[in-house]
Short mmCIF file of C-alpha atoms in Angstrom, two decimals:
data_model
loop_
_atom_site.label_atom_id
_atom_site.label_comp_id
_atom_site.label_asym_id
_atom_site.label_seq_id
_atom_site.Cartn_x
_atom_site.Cartn_y
_atom_site.Cartn_z
CA MET A 1 21.45 -45.10 36.63
CA PRO A 2 18.50 -43.08 37.92
CA GLU A 3 15.25 -44.87 37.09
CA LEU A 4 11.70 -43.51 37.16
CA PRO A 5 11.27 -43.77 40.96
CA GLU A 6 14.56 -41.96 41.56
CA VAL A 7 13.59 -39.24 39.09
CA GLU A 8 10.18 -38.89 40.73
CA THR A 9 11.89 -38.68 44.12
CA SER A 10 14.17 -35.98 42.68
CA ARG A 11 11.11 -34.07 41.45
CA ARG A 12 9.42 -34.24 44.83
CA GLY A 13 12.66 -33.29 46.56
CA ILE A 14 13.30 -30.10 44.58
CA GLU A 15 9.71 -29.00 43.93
CA PRO A 16 9.08 -27.23 47.28
CA HIS A 17 12.25 -25.17 46.87
CA LEU A 18 11.59 -24.15 43.25
CA VAL A 19 7.86 -23.56 42.78
CA GLY A 20 6.99 -19.97 43.68
CA ASN A 21 10.66 -19.05 43.75
CA VAL A 22 12.36 -16.86 41.13
CA LEU A 23 15.28 -18.09 39.05
CA HIS A 24 17.77 -15.24 39.38
CA TYR A 25 20.32 -16.58 36.87
CA ALA A 26 21.96 -19.78 35.63
CA ILE A 27 25.62 -20.78 35.75
CA VAL A 28 26.70 -23.28 33.07
CA ARG A 29 30.27 -24.42 33.67
CA ASN A 30 30.27 -27.22 31.11
CA SER A 31 27.94 -27.24 28.10
CA LYS A 32 29.17 -30.56 26.77
CA LEU A 33 26.63 -33.04 28.07
CA ARG A 34 24.86 -35.71 26.00
CA TRP A 35 23.63 -32.80 23.88
CA PRO A 36 24.95 -29.25 24.24
CA VAL A 37 23.18 -27.29 26.97
CA SER A 38 20.59 -25.06 25.32
CA GLU A 39 21.82 -21.49 24.87
CA LYS A 40 18.51 -20.12 26.18
CA ILE A 41 19.16 -21.62 29.62
CA LYS A 42 22.38 -19.62 29.91
CA THR A 43 20.50 -16.35 29.41
CA LEU A 44 17.57 -16.86 31.80
CA LEU A 45 17.13 -13.97 34.25
CA ASP A 46 14.56 -13.38 36.99
CA GLU A 47 12.09 -16.02 35.79
CA PRO A 48 9.37 -17.28 38.21
CA ILE A 49 9.13 -21.08 38.53
CA LEU A 50 5.54 -22.19 37.93
CA SER A 51 5.82 -25.98 38.34
CA VAL A 52 8.16 -28.97 38.45
CA LYS A 53 6.78 -32.00 36.63
CA ARG A 54 8.05 -35.34 35.33
CA ARG A 55 7.54 -37.16 32.02
CA ALA A 56 9.23 -40.56 31.84
CA LYS A 57 12.75 -39.91 33.20
CA TYR A 58 12.70 -36.21 32.29
CA LEU A 59 12.31 -33.45 34.88
CA LEU A 60 10.28 -30.54 33.49
CA VAL A 61 10.74 -27.11 35.06
CA GLU A 62 8.05 -24.67 33.92
CA LEU A 63 8.81 -20.95 33.57
CA ASN A 64 6.69 -18.15 32.11
CA THR A 65 8.54 -18.32 28.81
CA GLY A 66 8.97 -22.08 28.42
CA TRP A 67 10.37 -25.26 29.93
CA ILE A 68 13.75 -26.53 31.08
CA ILE A 69 13.92 -30.25 30.25
CA ILE A 70 16.41 -32.17 32.39
CA HIS A 71 17.57 -35.76 31.95
CA LEU A 72 19.90 -37.20 34.58
CA GLY A 73 21.57 -39.61 32.16
CA MET A 74 23.70 -42.39 33.64
CA SER A 75 25.15 -40.63 36.67
CA GLY A 76 23.46 -37.25 37.04
CA SER A 77 21.84 -35.88 40.18
CA VAL A 78 20.28 -32.64 41.40
CA ARG A 79 20.32 -31.25 44.91
CA ILE A 80 19.37 -28.09 46.73
CA LEU A 81 22.03 -25.93 48.41
CA LEU A 82 20.98 -23.29 50.91
CA GLU A 83 23.55 -20.89 49.48
CA GLU A 84 26.17 -20.73 46.76
CA GLN A 85 29.11 -23.00 47.50
CA PRO A 86 32.41 -23.69 45.69
CA GLU A 87 31.85 -26.09 42.81
CA GLU A 88 33.57 -29.44 42.56
CA LYS A 89 34.87 -31.20 39.46
CA HIS A 90 31.58 -32.62 38.19
CA ASP A 91 29.23 -29.76 39.21
CA HIS A 92 28.26 -28.56 35.73
CA ILE A 93 25.17 -26.35 36.19
CA ASP A 94 23.71 -24.16 38.95
CA LEU A 95 20.34 -22.47 38.97
CA VAL A 96 20.63 -19.61 41.46
CA PHE A 97 17.38 -18.38 43.00
CA ARG A 98 16.37 -15.03 44.41
CA ASP A 99 16.13 -16.40 47.97
CA GLY A 100 19.75 -17.57 47.81
CA LYS A 101 19.07 -21.26 47.27
CA VAL A 102 20.86 -23.11 44.46
CA LEU A 103 19.80 -26.10 42.39
CA ARG A 104 23.08 -27.84 41.54
CA TYR A 105 23.43 -30.43 38.78
CA THR A 106 26.27 -32.94 39.13
CA ASP A 107 27.11 -35.48 36.43
CA PRO A 108 30.46 -37.33 36.40
CA ARG A 109 29.80 -39.10 33.09
CA ARG A 110 28.16 -36.08 31.42
CA PHE A 111 25.50 -38.19 29.71
CA GLY A 112 22.58 -36.13 30.98
CA ALA A 113 20.85 -33.28 29.19
CA TRP A 114 19.58 -29.74 29.81
CA LEU A 115 17.29 -28.63 27.01
CA TRP A 116 14.85 -25.77 26.43
CA CYS A 117 11.52 -25.63 24.64
CA GLU A 118 8.71 -23.12 24.57
CA ASP A 119 5.99 -25.76 24.19
CA LEU A 120 6.28 -29.37 25.41
CA ALA A 121 4.10 -30.50 22.51
CA THR A 122 6.91 -29.57 20.12
CA SER A 123 9.71 -31.29 22.06
CA SER A 124 11.40 -33.98 19.97
CA VAL A 125 12.61 -35.88 23.06
CA LEU A 126 9.07 -36.23 24.45
CA ALA A 127 7.16 -36.77 21.19
CA HIS A 128 7.31 -40.56 20.88
CA LEU A 129 6.93 -41.61 24.51
CA GLY A 130 4.35 -44.17 25.54
CA PRO A 131 1.94 -43.83 28.48
CA GLU A 132 3.08 -43.34 32.05
CA PRO A 133 3.08 -46.69 33.88
CA LEU A 134 1.06 -45.37 36.83
CA SER A 135 -1.60 -43.78 34.62
CA ASP A 136 -5.03 -45.24 33.80
CA GLU A 137 -3.97 -45.32 30.15
CA PHE A 138 -1.52 -48.12 30.97
CA ASN A 139 -3.86 -51.02 31.66
CA ALA A 140 -4.25 -54.72 30.90
CA GLU A 141 -6.27 -54.21 27.72
CA TYR A 142 -3.68 -51.77 26.35
CA LEU A 143 -0.81 -54.17 27.12
CA TYR A 144 -2.60 -57.15 25.60
CA GLN A 145 -3.45 -55.28 22.40
CA GLN A 146 0.16 -54.12 22.08
CA SER A 147 1.49 -57.65 22.68
CA LYS A 148 -0.68 -59.64 20.26
CA ASN A 149 1.54 -59.30 17.20
CA LYS A 150 4.87 -58.84 18.97
CA LYS A 151 7.42 -61.63 18.66
CA THR A 152 9.86 -59.60 20.74
CA VAL A 153 11.12 -61.15 23.98
CA ILE A 154 9.07 -59.86 26.90
CA LYS A 155 11.65 -58.15 29.11
CA PRO A 156 13.31 -55.90 26.49
CA TRP A 157 9.83 -55.16 25.12
CA LEU A 158 8.69 -53.83 28.50
CA MET A 159 11.71 -51.52 28.53
CA ASP A 160 10.72 -49.86 25.23
CA ASN A 161 9.66 -46.28 26.01
CA LYS A 162 7.30 -46.34 23.03
CA LEU A 163 5.30 -49.06 24.81
CA VAL A 164 5.41 -47.60 28.32
CA VAL A 165 7.86 -45.17 29.89
CA GLY A 166 10.04 -45.70 32.90
CA VAL A 167 10.08 -49.49 33.21
CA GLY A 168 13.86 -49.79 33.35
CA ASN A 169 15.92 -52.92 33.74
CA ILE A 170 15.53 -53.20 37.51
CA TYR A 171 11.75 -52.84 37.47
CA ALA A 172 11.19 -55.09 34.45
CA ASN A 173 13.07 -57.87 36.26
CA GLU A 174 11.16 -57.32 39.48
CA ALA A 175 7.71 -57.05 37.85
CA LEU A 176 8.20 -60.23 35.82
CA PHE A 177 9.27 -62.10 38.94
CA SER A 178 6.27 -60.78 40.84
CA SER A 179 4.04 -61.87 37.94
CA GLY A 180 5.58 -65.35 37.73
CA ILE A 181 6.47 -64.81 34.04
CA MET A 182 9.77 -65.93 32.53
CA PRO A 183 11.61 -63.00 30.90
CA ASP A 184 12.61 -64.96 27.78
CA ARG A 185 9.05 -65.58 26.58
CA LYS A 186 7.73 -63.82 23.49
CA ALA A 187 5.40 -60.89 24.09
CA ASN A 188 2.69 -62.45 21.93
CA SER A 189 2.51 -65.44 24.28
CA LEU A 190 0.94 -63.32 27.03
CA THR A 191 -2.67 -64.08 27.89
CA THR A 192 -5.19 -61.45 28.93
CA GLU A 193 -4.97 -62.76 32.49
CA GLU A 194 -1.19 -62.48 32.48
CA CYS A 195 -1.40 -58.92 31.17
CA THR A 196 -3.66 -58.05 34.09
CA VAL A 197 -1.21 -59.56 36.57
CA LEU A 198 1.81 -57.91 34.86
CA VAL A 199 0.30 -54.41 34.74
CA THR A 200 -0.65 -54.71 38.41
CA ALA A 201 2.89 -55.86 39.26
CA ILE A 202 4.54 -53.00 37.34
CA LYS A 203 2.38 -50.42 39.10
CA ARG A 204 2.99 -52.05 42.50
CA VAL A 205 6.77 -52.31 42.08
CA LEU A 206 7.12 -48.70 40.93
CA THR A 207 4.76 -47.36 43.60
CA ARG A 208 6.64 -49.22 46.32
CA SER A 209 9.94 -47.83 45.08
CA ILE A 210 8.59 -44.27 44.97
CA GLU A 211 7.29 -44.71 48.53
CA GLN A 212 10.75 -45.89 49.63
CA GLY A 213 12.22 -42.80 48.02
CA GLY A 214 9.88 -40.61 50.00
CA THR A 215 11.91 -41.35 53.12
CA THR A 216 14.97 -39.70 51.53
CA LEU A 217 13.43 -36.39 50.46
CA LYS A 218 15.37 -34.57 53.20
CA ASP A 219 18.57 -35.64 51.43
CA PHE A 220 17.90 -33.18 48.62
CA LEU A 221 18.63 -30.34 51.05
CA GLN A 222 22.29 -31.11 51.60
CA SER A 223 25.82 -29.98 50.88
CA ASP A 224 27.86 -33.18 50.70
CA GLY A 225 27.27 -33.80 47.00
CA LYS A 226 25.62 -37.19 47.44
CA PRO A 227 22.44 -37.84 45.42
CA GLY A 228 19.34 -38.52 47.48
CA TYR A 229 18.57 -41.90 45.97
CA PHE A 230 17.59 -44.87 48.03
CA ALA A 231 18.29 -48.55 48.61
CA GLN A 232 15.99 -50.86 46.70
CA GLU A 233 14.14 -53.82 48.21
CA LEU A 234 14.76 -56.29 45.39
CA PHE A 235 13.74 -59.93 44.95
CA VAL A 236 15.82 -60.94 41.91
CA TYR A 237 17.78 -58.05 40.40
CA GLY A 238 21.50 -58.34 41.17
CA ARG A 239 20.98 -61.55 43.16
CA LYS A 240 22.54 -64.16 40.85
CA ASP A 241 23.26 -67.47 42.66
CA LYS A 242 21.62 -66.20 45.85
CA PRO A 243 18.59 -68.11 47.16
CA CYS A 244 15.18 -66.94 45.95
CA LEU A 245 13.43 -65.14 48.78
CA ILE A 246 10.25 -67.11 48.00
CA CYS A 247 11.32 -70.68 47.24
CA GLY A 248 15.02 -70.83 48.13
CA GLN A 249 16.20 -71.94 44.68
CA PRO A 250 19.22 -70.05 43.26
CA ILE A 251 18.50 -66.95 41.18
CA GLU A 252 19.75 -67.29 37.60
CA SER A 253 20.99 -64.65 35.17
CA ILE A 254 21.19 -64.30 31.39
CA LYS A 255 22.01 -61.46 28.99
CA GLN A 256 19.21 -59.90 26.93
CA GLY A 257 20.11 -57.02 24.66
CA GLN A 258 23.38 -56.47 26.55
CA ARG A 259 21.45 -56.09 29.82
CA SER A 260 21.49 -58.57 32.69
CA THR A 261 18.24 -60.38 33.34
CA PHE A 262 17.57 -62.13 36.66
CA PHE A 263 14.89 -64.73 37.34
CA CYS A 264 13.84 -67.75 39.40
CA ARG A 265 13.18 -70.78 37.24
CA HIS A 266 10.98 -72.27 39.96
CA CYS A 267 8.76 -69.23 40.61
CA GLN A 268 8.48 -67.98 37.00
CA HIS A 269 6.88 -69.96 34.20
CA GLY A 270 7.31 -70.25 30.45
CA ASP A 271 4.75 -70.30 27.65
CA ASN A 272 3.20 -73.65 28.43
CA GLU A 273 3.49 -73.70 32.19
CA ASN A 274 0.38 -71.77 33.11
#
């Protein structure tokens, strides 16, 4: 599933080809995604592209008359084609540009979304999102204040988009490992010092992943249908029973909210092990 770094890499990959270009027309082959594709998108003609931004895991394409809001869902990807090419089974949407380039959206599971709004402030899908994790607004004091009365377990809490956006399962696991914090602690057990360490770890893990993705930007100009995502350098996620890269002890795994959680019992501490 595309996480925040992959979505940011997608944004950076398509931005140079879209901004300053003119959307000639859209082709919608299948409207049945997570929500029906907005009718307005189907009627867009000769619209200049002003910017390509990101909010959480949403790509935001700015036109003179409003915004296309794109979510990649579980399996979606976007890529740039130098010219129109025959579509394949899961190629649901094309944006065709005046210079002949095509932004193609592919989504085998059809759990993504293509929505339209005239003003982002009125968008229901963006209204209740927390701060961006790489912003100044997401800091240790904010996290500590949010945690004080929360009896929720830490890892699922970090994945709540109302708290902070874009800290998906992979990055929550990795940040907690980097912070030395067990994922099954309660949020209200965090100290101010631990919040400082955890915020720093989240920003570092996400920044590193975005930097890794930067090496794959050329892959967004391709024709083979493969998304331009990148291999992660992971310490615990997906490494059950493998030796910890720090101490050599086996990585353990539990289920939290139907999601797999990975940790090292030696390197990460519980409430009273500070």
